[in-house]
Short mmCIF file of C-alpha atoms in Angstrom, two decimals:
data_model
loop_
_atom_site.label_atom_id
_atom_site.label_comp_id
_atom_site.label_asym_id
_atom_site.label_seq_id
_atom_site.Cartn_x
_atom_site.Cartn_y
_atom_site.Cartn_z
CA MET M 1 26.32 26.42 1.89
CA SER M 2 27.16 22.82 0.98
CA LYS M 3 24.66 21.60 3.57
CA ASN M 4 21.86 23.63 1.95
CA ILE M 5 22.72 22.18 -1.46
CA PHE M 6 22.62 18.62 -0.05
CA ASP M 7 19.24 19.23 1.58
CA PHE M 8 17.87 20.64 -1.68
CA ILE M 9 19.02 17.66 -3.75
CA SER M 10 17.60 15.19 -1.21
CA SER M 11 14.22 16.92 -1.18
CA PHE M 12 14.11 17.06 -4.97
CA GLY M 13 14.94 13.35 -5.25
CA ILE M 14 12.19 12.35 -2.86
CA MET M 15 9.68 14.49 -4.79
CA LEU M 16 10.76 12.92 -8.08
CA ILE M 17 10.29 9.40 -6.75
CA GLY M 18 6.79 10.28 -5.53
CA VAL M 19 5.81 11.66 -8.96
CA CYS M 20 7.03 8.46 -10.65
CA LEU M 21 5.02 6.30 -8.31
CA LEU M 22 1.86 8.30 -8.99
CA PHE M 23 2.42 8.02 -12.74
CA PHE M 24 2.94 4.28 -12.91
CA GLY M 25 0.14 3.66 -10.45
CA SER M 26 -2.32 5.38 -12.77
CA LEU M 27 -1.51 3.10 -15.70
CA SER M 28 -4.00 0.29 -16.51
CA TYR M 29 -3.05 -3.18 -17.70
CA PRO M 30 -5.20 -5.68 -19.56
CA HIS M 31 -6.56 -8.43 -17.28
CA VAL M 32 -5.06 -11.78 -18.11
CA SER M 33 -7.11 -14.78 -17.04
CA GLN M 34 -6.07 -18.40 -17.19
CA LYS M 35 -8.61 -21.12 -17.34
CA VAL M 36 -7.95 -23.86 -14.85
CA SER M 37 -8.71 -27.25 -16.25
CA PHE M 38 -9.84 -30.04 -13.98
CA LEU M 39 -9.44 -33.73 -14.61
CA PRO M 40 -12.75 -35.34 -15.35
CA LYS M 41 -14.35 -37.05 -12.39
CA SER M 42 -13.97 -40.78 -12.58
CA LYS M 43 -17.19 -42.72 -12.58
CA PRO M 44 -17.60 -45.95 -10.70
CA ARG M 45 -16.81 -48.96 -12.78
CA ILE M 46 -19.81 -50.28 -14.63
CA MET M 47 -21.05 -53.61 -15.80
CA ILE M 48 -22.87 -54.09 -19.06
CA VAL M 49 -25.76 -56.41 -18.43
CA GLY M 50 -28.11 -57.16 -21.31
CA GLY M 51 -27.07 -53.95 -23.08
CA ASP M 52 -27.91 -51.75 -20.07
CA GLU M 53 -25.36 -49.77 -18.13
CA GLN M 54 -25.44 -50.38 -14.40
CA LEU M 55 -23.29 -49.14 -11.57
CA ALA M 56 -20.75 -51.71 -10.50
CA VAL M 57 -21.28 -53.39 -7.16
CA LEU M 58 -18.25 -53.22 -4.91
CA PRO M 59 -17.08 -56.62 -3.61
CA ILE M 60 -18.32 -57.58 -0.18
CA SER M 61 -15.61 -57.79 2.46
CA HIS M 62 -15.90 -61.14 4.18
CA PRO M 63 -14.31 -61.96 7.52
CA ASN M 64 -11.49 -64.44 7.11
CA VAL M 65 -12.67 -66.61 10.00
CA PRO M 66 -14.68 -69.82 10.35
CA LEU M 67 -18.42 -69.21 10.70
CA LYS M 68 -21.03 -71.35 12.41
CA LYS M 69 -23.25 -73.16 9.90
CA ASP M 70 -26.10 -73.91 12.29
CA GLN M 71 -27.27 -73.64 15.88
CA ALA M 72 -25.57 -76.85 17.02
CA VAL M 73 -24.02 -76.92 20.47
CA VAL M 74 -21.58 -79.30 22.11
CA ASP M 75 -24.11 -81.72 23.56
CA PHE M 76 -21.78 -84.62 24.41
CA PRO M 77 -20.29 -85.00 27.90
CA LEU M 78 -16.84 -83.58 28.67
CA SER M 79 -15.04 -84.78 31.78
CA SER M 80 -12.21 -82.27 31.26
CA THR M 81 -12.08 -79.37 33.69
CA ALA M 82 -10.89 -76.84 31.12
CA VAL M 83 -11.28 -76.96 27.34
CA ILE M 84 -10.68 -74.70 24.36
CA LEU M 85 -11.24 -75.28 20.65
CA MET M 86 -9.53 -72.76 18.38
CA ASP M 87 -9.11 -72.20 14.64
CA ASP M 88 -5.43 -72.71 13.93
CA LYS M 89 -5.03 -69.90 11.39
CA THR M 90 -7.03 -67.05 12.93
CA ASP M 91 -7.20 -68.10 16.62
CA THR M 92 -10.99 -67.79 16.43
CA ILE M 93 -12.59 -69.48 19.45
CA LEU M 94 -14.96 -72.22 18.32
CA PHE M 95 -15.76 -73.56 21.79
CA GLU M 96 -14.48 -73.06 25.31
CA LYS M 97 -15.11 -74.24 28.85
CA ASN M 98 -13.23 -72.75 31.80
CA ALA M 99 -10.53 -71.69 29.34
CA ASP M 100 -9.05 -69.12 31.73
CA VAL M 101 -8.81 -71.36 34.79
CA VAL M 102 -5.17 -71.93 35.75
CA ARG M 103 -4.34 -75.64 35.84
CA PRO M 104 -1.25 -77.83 36.32
CA LEU M 105 0.21 -78.51 32.87
CA ALA M 106 2.18 -81.69 33.56
CA SER M 107 4.26 -82.71 30.51
CA ILE M 108 2.73 -80.06 28.26
CA THR M 109 5.43 -78.02 30.04
CA LYS M 110 7.93 -79.73 27.73
CA LEU M 111 6.69 -77.60 24.82
CA MET M 112 8.19 -74.54 26.47
CA SER M 113 11.33 -76.46 27.40
CA VAL M 114 12.05 -77.43 23.81
CA LEU M 115 11.34 -73.89 22.57
CA VAL M 116 14.04 -72.62 24.93
CA LEU M 117 16.38 -75.39 23.79
CA LEU M 118 15.95 -74.28 20.18
CA ASP M 119 16.78 -70.71 21.20
CA LEU M 120 20.05 -72.00 22.70
CA ASN M 121 20.92 -73.80 19.44
CA PRO M 122 22.70 -76.78 21.03
CA ASP M 123 24.95 -79.27 19.27
CA TRP M 124 22.58 -82.15 18.56
CA SER M 125 25.48 -84.55 18.02
CA LYS M 126 26.82 -83.91 21.52
CA VAL M 127 26.84 -87.03 23.71
CA VAL M 128 25.19 -86.78 27.14
CA GLU M 129 25.39 -89.36 29.92
CA ILE M 130 22.35 -90.10 32.06
CA THR M 131 23.40 -89.30 35.62
CA PRO M 132 21.50 -89.77 38.90
CA GLU M 133 20.99 -85.98 38.99
CA VAL M 134 18.90 -86.01 35.80
CA TYR M 135 17.23 -89.39 36.26
CA ASP M 136 13.51 -89.48 36.97
CA ASN M 137 11.93 -92.60 38.42
CA TYR M 138 8.98 -92.32 36.02
CA SER M 139 11.22 -92.69 32.95
CA HIS M 140 11.22 -96.12 31.34
CA PHE M 141 13.22 -95.46 28.18
CA VAL M 142 16.63 -94.39 29.50
CA ASN M 143 18.74 -95.60 32.40
CA ILE M 144 21.50 -94.23 34.60
CA GLY M 145 24.90 -94.62 32.97
CA GLU M 146 23.60 -94.79 29.40
CA LYS M 147 24.77 -92.30 26.81
CA PHE M 148 22.72 -90.67 24.07
CA THR M 149 23.19 -87.88 21.59
CA MET M 150 21.29 -84.66 22.22
CA GLY M 151 19.29 -85.39 19.05
CA ASP M 152 18.27 -88.80 20.36
CA LEU M 153 17.25 -87.34 23.72
CA TRP M 154 15.15 -84.70 21.92
CA ASN M 155 13.06 -87.45 20.31
CA VAL M 156 12.78 -89.46 23.51
CA ALA M 157 11.65 -86.34 25.39
CA LEU M 158 8.90 -85.34 22.96
CA ILE M 159 7.74 -88.66 21.55
CA GLY M 160 7.98 -90.68 24.77
CA SER M 161 7.46 -87.66 27.07
CA SER M 162 10.51 -88.70 29.09
CA ASN M 163 11.33 -86.49 32.07
CA THR M 164 14.85 -87.89 32.27
CA ALA M 165 15.45 -87.02 28.62
CA ILE M 166 14.34 -83.41 29.18
CA ASN M 167 16.55 -83.13 32.27
CA ALA M 168 19.49 -84.51 30.28
CA LEU M 169 18.84 -82.03 27.46
CA VAL M 170 18.86 -79.17 29.95
CA SER M 171 22.13 -80.41 31.44
CA GLY M 172 23.65 -80.56 27.97
CA SER M 173 22.30 -77.17 26.89
CA GLY M 174 25.33 -75.24 28.08
CA ILE M 175 23.57 -73.21 30.79
CA LYS M 176 22.69 -73.92 34.40
CA ARG M 177 19.31 -75.44 35.21
CA GLU M 178 18.21 -72.36 37.17
CA HIS M 179 19.06 -70.11 34.23
CA PHE M 180 17.17 -72.45 31.89
CA ILE M 181 14.01 -72.21 34.03
CA THR M 182 14.35 -68.42 34.09
CA LYS M 183 14.46 -68.44 30.31
CA MET M 184 11.28 -70.53 30.20
CA ASN M 185 9.41 -67.93 32.23
CA GLU M 186 10.92 -65.05 30.26
CA LYS M 187 9.85 -66.64 27.00
CA ALA M 188 6.31 -67.10 28.32
CA GLN M 189 6.17 -63.37 29.02
CA ASP M 190 7.74 -62.49 25.67
CA LEU M 191 5.02 -64.53 23.95
CA ARG M 192 2.35 -62.83 26.11
CA LEU M 193 1.36 -66.13 27.69
CA ARG M 194 0.69 -64.42 31.00
CA SER M 195 -0.75 -67.40 32.88
CA LEU M 196 2.20 -69.72 32.28
CA ARG M 197 4.55 -70.26 35.22
CA PHE M 198 7.37 -72.81 35.45
CA VAL M 199 9.49 -74.04 38.34
CA GLU M 200 11.22 -76.89 36.48
CA PRO M 201 11.40 -78.14 32.86
CA THR M 202 9.56 -81.49 32.84
CA GLY M 203 6.07 -80.76 34.18
CA ILE M 204 6.39 -83.17 37.10
CA ASP M 205 5.81 -80.31 39.54
CA GLU M 206 2.20 -79.14 40.01
CA ARG M 207 3.46 -75.55 40.09
CA ASP M 208 4.10 -75.66 36.34
CA VAL M 209 0.77 -74.07 35.43
CA GLY M 210 -1.26 -72.23 32.80
CA THR M 211 -4.69 -71.83 31.25
CA ALA M 212 -6.14 -73.79 28.36
CA ARG M 213 -6.22 -70.57 26.33
CA ASP M 214 -2.50 -69.93 26.78
CA VAL M 215 -1.67 -73.59 26.18
CA ALA M 216 -3.44 -73.36 22.80
CA ARG M 217 -1.27 -70.37 21.96
CA LEU M 218 1.86 -72.12 23.22
CA LEU M 219 1.07 -75.07 20.97
CA LYS M 220 0.84 -72.75 17.97
CA TYR M 221 4.23 -71.19 18.72
CA ALA M 222 5.78 -74.61 19.25
CA LEU M 223 4.40 -76.14 16.05
CA ALA M 224 5.68 -73.17 14.05
CA SER M 225 9.05 -74.88 14.50
CA ASP M 226 9.48 -77.60 11.87
CA LYS M 227 11.68 -79.57 14.26
CA ILE M 228 8.99 -79.70 16.95
CA PHE M 229 6.14 -80.23 14.48
CA ASN M 230 7.87 -83.09 12.67
CA THR M 231 8.88 -84.79 15.92
CA LEU M 232 5.35 -84.70 17.31
CA GLN M 233 4.10 -86.50 14.19
CA ILE M 234 6.28 -89.55 14.84
CA SER M 235 4.27 -92.43 16.26
CA GLU M 236 7.12 -94.89 16.74
CA TYR M 237 10.81 -94.20 17.34
CA TYR M 238 13.94 -96.25 18.04
CA ALA M 239 16.36 -94.62 20.46
CA GLN M 240 20.00 -95.65 20.24
CA PRO M 241 21.91 -95.75 23.54
CA PHE M 242 25.64 -96.10 22.89
CA GLY M 243 26.83 -99.71 22.96
CA GLN M 244 23.32 -101.17 23.18
CA LYS M 245 20.52 -102.32 20.92
CA PRO M 246 17.98 -99.78 19.60
CA ARG M 247 15.08 -99.24 21.97
CA ARG M 248 11.52 -98.79 20.65
CA ILE M 249 9.52 -95.87 21.97
CA TRP M 250 5.85 -95.28 21.20
CA THR M 251 4.33 -91.84 21.18
CA THR M 252 2.07 -90.95 24.09
CA ASP M 253 -0.42 -89.48 21.58
CA TRP M 254 -3.09 -92.14 21.06
CA LEU M 255 -4.77 -90.23 18.24
CA LEU M 256 -1.55 -90.52 16.27
CA THR M 257 -1.26 -94.27 16.83
CA LYS M 258 -5.03 -94.76 16.28
CA TRP M 259 -5.24 -96.57 19.61
CA VAL M 260 -8.18 -94.25 20.14
CA PRO M 261 -10.12 -94.70 16.87
CA ASN M 262 -10.39 -91.63 14.66
CA LYS M 263 -10.72 -90.70 10.99
CA PHE M 264 -7.91 -88.16 10.91
CA GLY M 265 -5.39 -88.87 8.19
CA ASP M 266 -1.66 -89.47 8.46
CA LEU M 267 0.46 -86.39 9.18
CA THR M 268 -2.60 -84.41 10.28
CA VAL M 269 -2.20 -84.82 14.05
CA ALA M 270 0.51 -83.22 16.21
CA GLY M 271 0.08 -82.93 19.96
CA LYS M 272 1.55 -83.22 23.44
CA THR M 273 0.19 -85.10 26.41
CA GLY M 274 0.61 -84.54 30.13
CA PHE M 275 -0.29 -86.27 33.36
CA ILE M 276 0.39 -85.94 37.07
CA GLU M 277 -2.00 -86.76 39.90
CA ASN M 278 -2.99 -83.13 40.48
CA SER M 279 -3.53 -82.29 36.82
CA LYS M 280 -5.22 -85.53 35.76
CA TYR M 281 -5.06 -86.13 32.00
CA ASN M 282 -4.06 -83.27 29.69
CA PHE M 283 -3.76 -83.06 25.92
CA ALA M 284 -2.97 -80.23 23.50
CA VAL M 285 -3.25 -81.10 19.82
CA ARG M 286 -3.46 -79.63 16.33
CA ILE M 287 -5.71 -81.57 13.95
CA GLN M 288 -6.19 -80.97 10.23
CA ASN M 289 -9.03 -82.40 8.15
CA SER M 290 -9.05 -83.54 4.53
CA ASP M 291 -9.93 -79.99 3.39
CA LYS M 292 -6.76 -78.63 5.00
CA ARG M 293 -8.74 -76.87 7.75
CA ALA M 294 -6.84 -77.03 11.03
CA ILE M 295 -7.92 -76.53 14.62
CA ARG M 296 -6.17 -76.66 17.97
CA THR M 297 -7.84 -78.41 20.88
CA VAL M 298 -6.71 -78.32 24.50
CA VAL M 299 -8.27 -80.49 27.20
CA LEU M 300 -7.00 -80.16 30.76
CA GLY M 301 -8.06 -82.43 33.60
CA ALA M 302 -9.82 -85.27 31.78
CA ASP M 303 -10.87 -88.15 34.01
CA THR M 304 -9.07 -90.95 32.17
CA MET M 305 -6.19 -91.45 29.79
CA GLU M 306 -8.53 -92.40 26.96
CA ALA M 307 -10.99 -89.56 27.68
CA ARG M 308 -8.45 -86.84 26.89
CA PHE M 309 -8.06 -88.25 23.39
CA SER M 310 -11.71 -89.09 22.72
CA GLU M 311 -12.84 -85.67 23.95
CA ALA M 312 -10.27 -83.88 21.78
CA ARG M 313 -11.32 -86.05 18.83
CA ASP M 314 -15.03 -85.40 19.37
CA LEU M 315 -14.52 -81.65 19.74
CA ALA M 316 -12.49 -81.47 16.54
CA THR M 317 -15.05 -83.54 14.64
CA TRP M 318 -17.85 -81.30 15.95
CA ALA M 319 -16.02 -78.18 14.78
CA PHE M 320 -15.37 -79.55 11.30
CA ASP M 321 -19.03 -80.57 11.01
CA HIS M 322 -20.61 -77.33 12.20
CA TYR M 323 -18.26 -74.59 11.01
CA ALA M 324 -17.51 -73.34 7.51
CA TRP M 325 -14.16 -71.89 6.50
CA PRO M 326 -13.43 -69.33 3.75
CA GLY M 327 -13.62 -71.19 0.46
CA ASP M 328 -16.08 -73.78 1.75
CA SER M 329 -19.42 -74.22 0.02
CA GLY M 330 -21.98 -71.87 1.56
CA TYR M 331 -19.42 -69.71 3.36
CA ASP M 332 -20.16 -66.56 1.34
CA LYS M 333 -23.85 -66.77 2.18
CA LEU M 334 -23.05 -67.12 5.89
CA ALA M 335 -20.79 -64.08 5.71
CA GLN M 336 -23.45 -61.77 4.23
#
């Protein structure tokens, strides 16, 4: 009996729900619409010229690189085997000759050596003795048994390009020579200077090699250090061996001393030389003109000591004469 009552109530409830759904579904509701407002479209900026409205002209995007002003070519002789001329700021190639030929670097190697020294952060006041193990027969500024500070040896190594000074710096760096050379090669790879290979830190070995292109990049990395840049702008230095008179050392950069005539101003030239028999005469230099435009020139394998400087000078002068930089008169027209 109770089951029948439960079934009846359940059936009645379901029927009641269905009736309610039919009732409410038949009701109609007023349609409510909402107007969507859109922000007004922005018009291009305009210029008022003579009372007329004209569409604004968007600024022209100019490349931020030097541009050739004319059809001039390098028509003077170059004895150097490999050459590259590069804008210092953008690395734009202004001229090149055999720039990817691997050549012995000679003392340009010292640029990598001093970069590694800076990474090691040595004590520049530390005193180092010149021993037979570090002495190089080609060095004329330091002698066996003499003592110098690390800071003094730094200047002798870069300004006078002393192999003995570099060897002494390596010995005073706090790491073994083999480890130091490994760091030189590791840094070359870290800087993506793929052609550079080093077997010792002075450049006396012909197996210290690289291309003119990578040397130009190495020079840029090196001169980014104020310590290296400032040192390479010193034309004359007095080293101070302990217990002896100061010893004058001239830079090996003849553009800096003006021994090769040039019109570059003071503090606008910073470079590194190199020479061994198999490399002939090398030179990597940054030169800035009176308009603050700077280029890097690398010449590898020049025939004579003077030629490496005169060829670097002539290439830099040619670039400044025949290229325009952003901000120069006529540059915008060239960029159109």
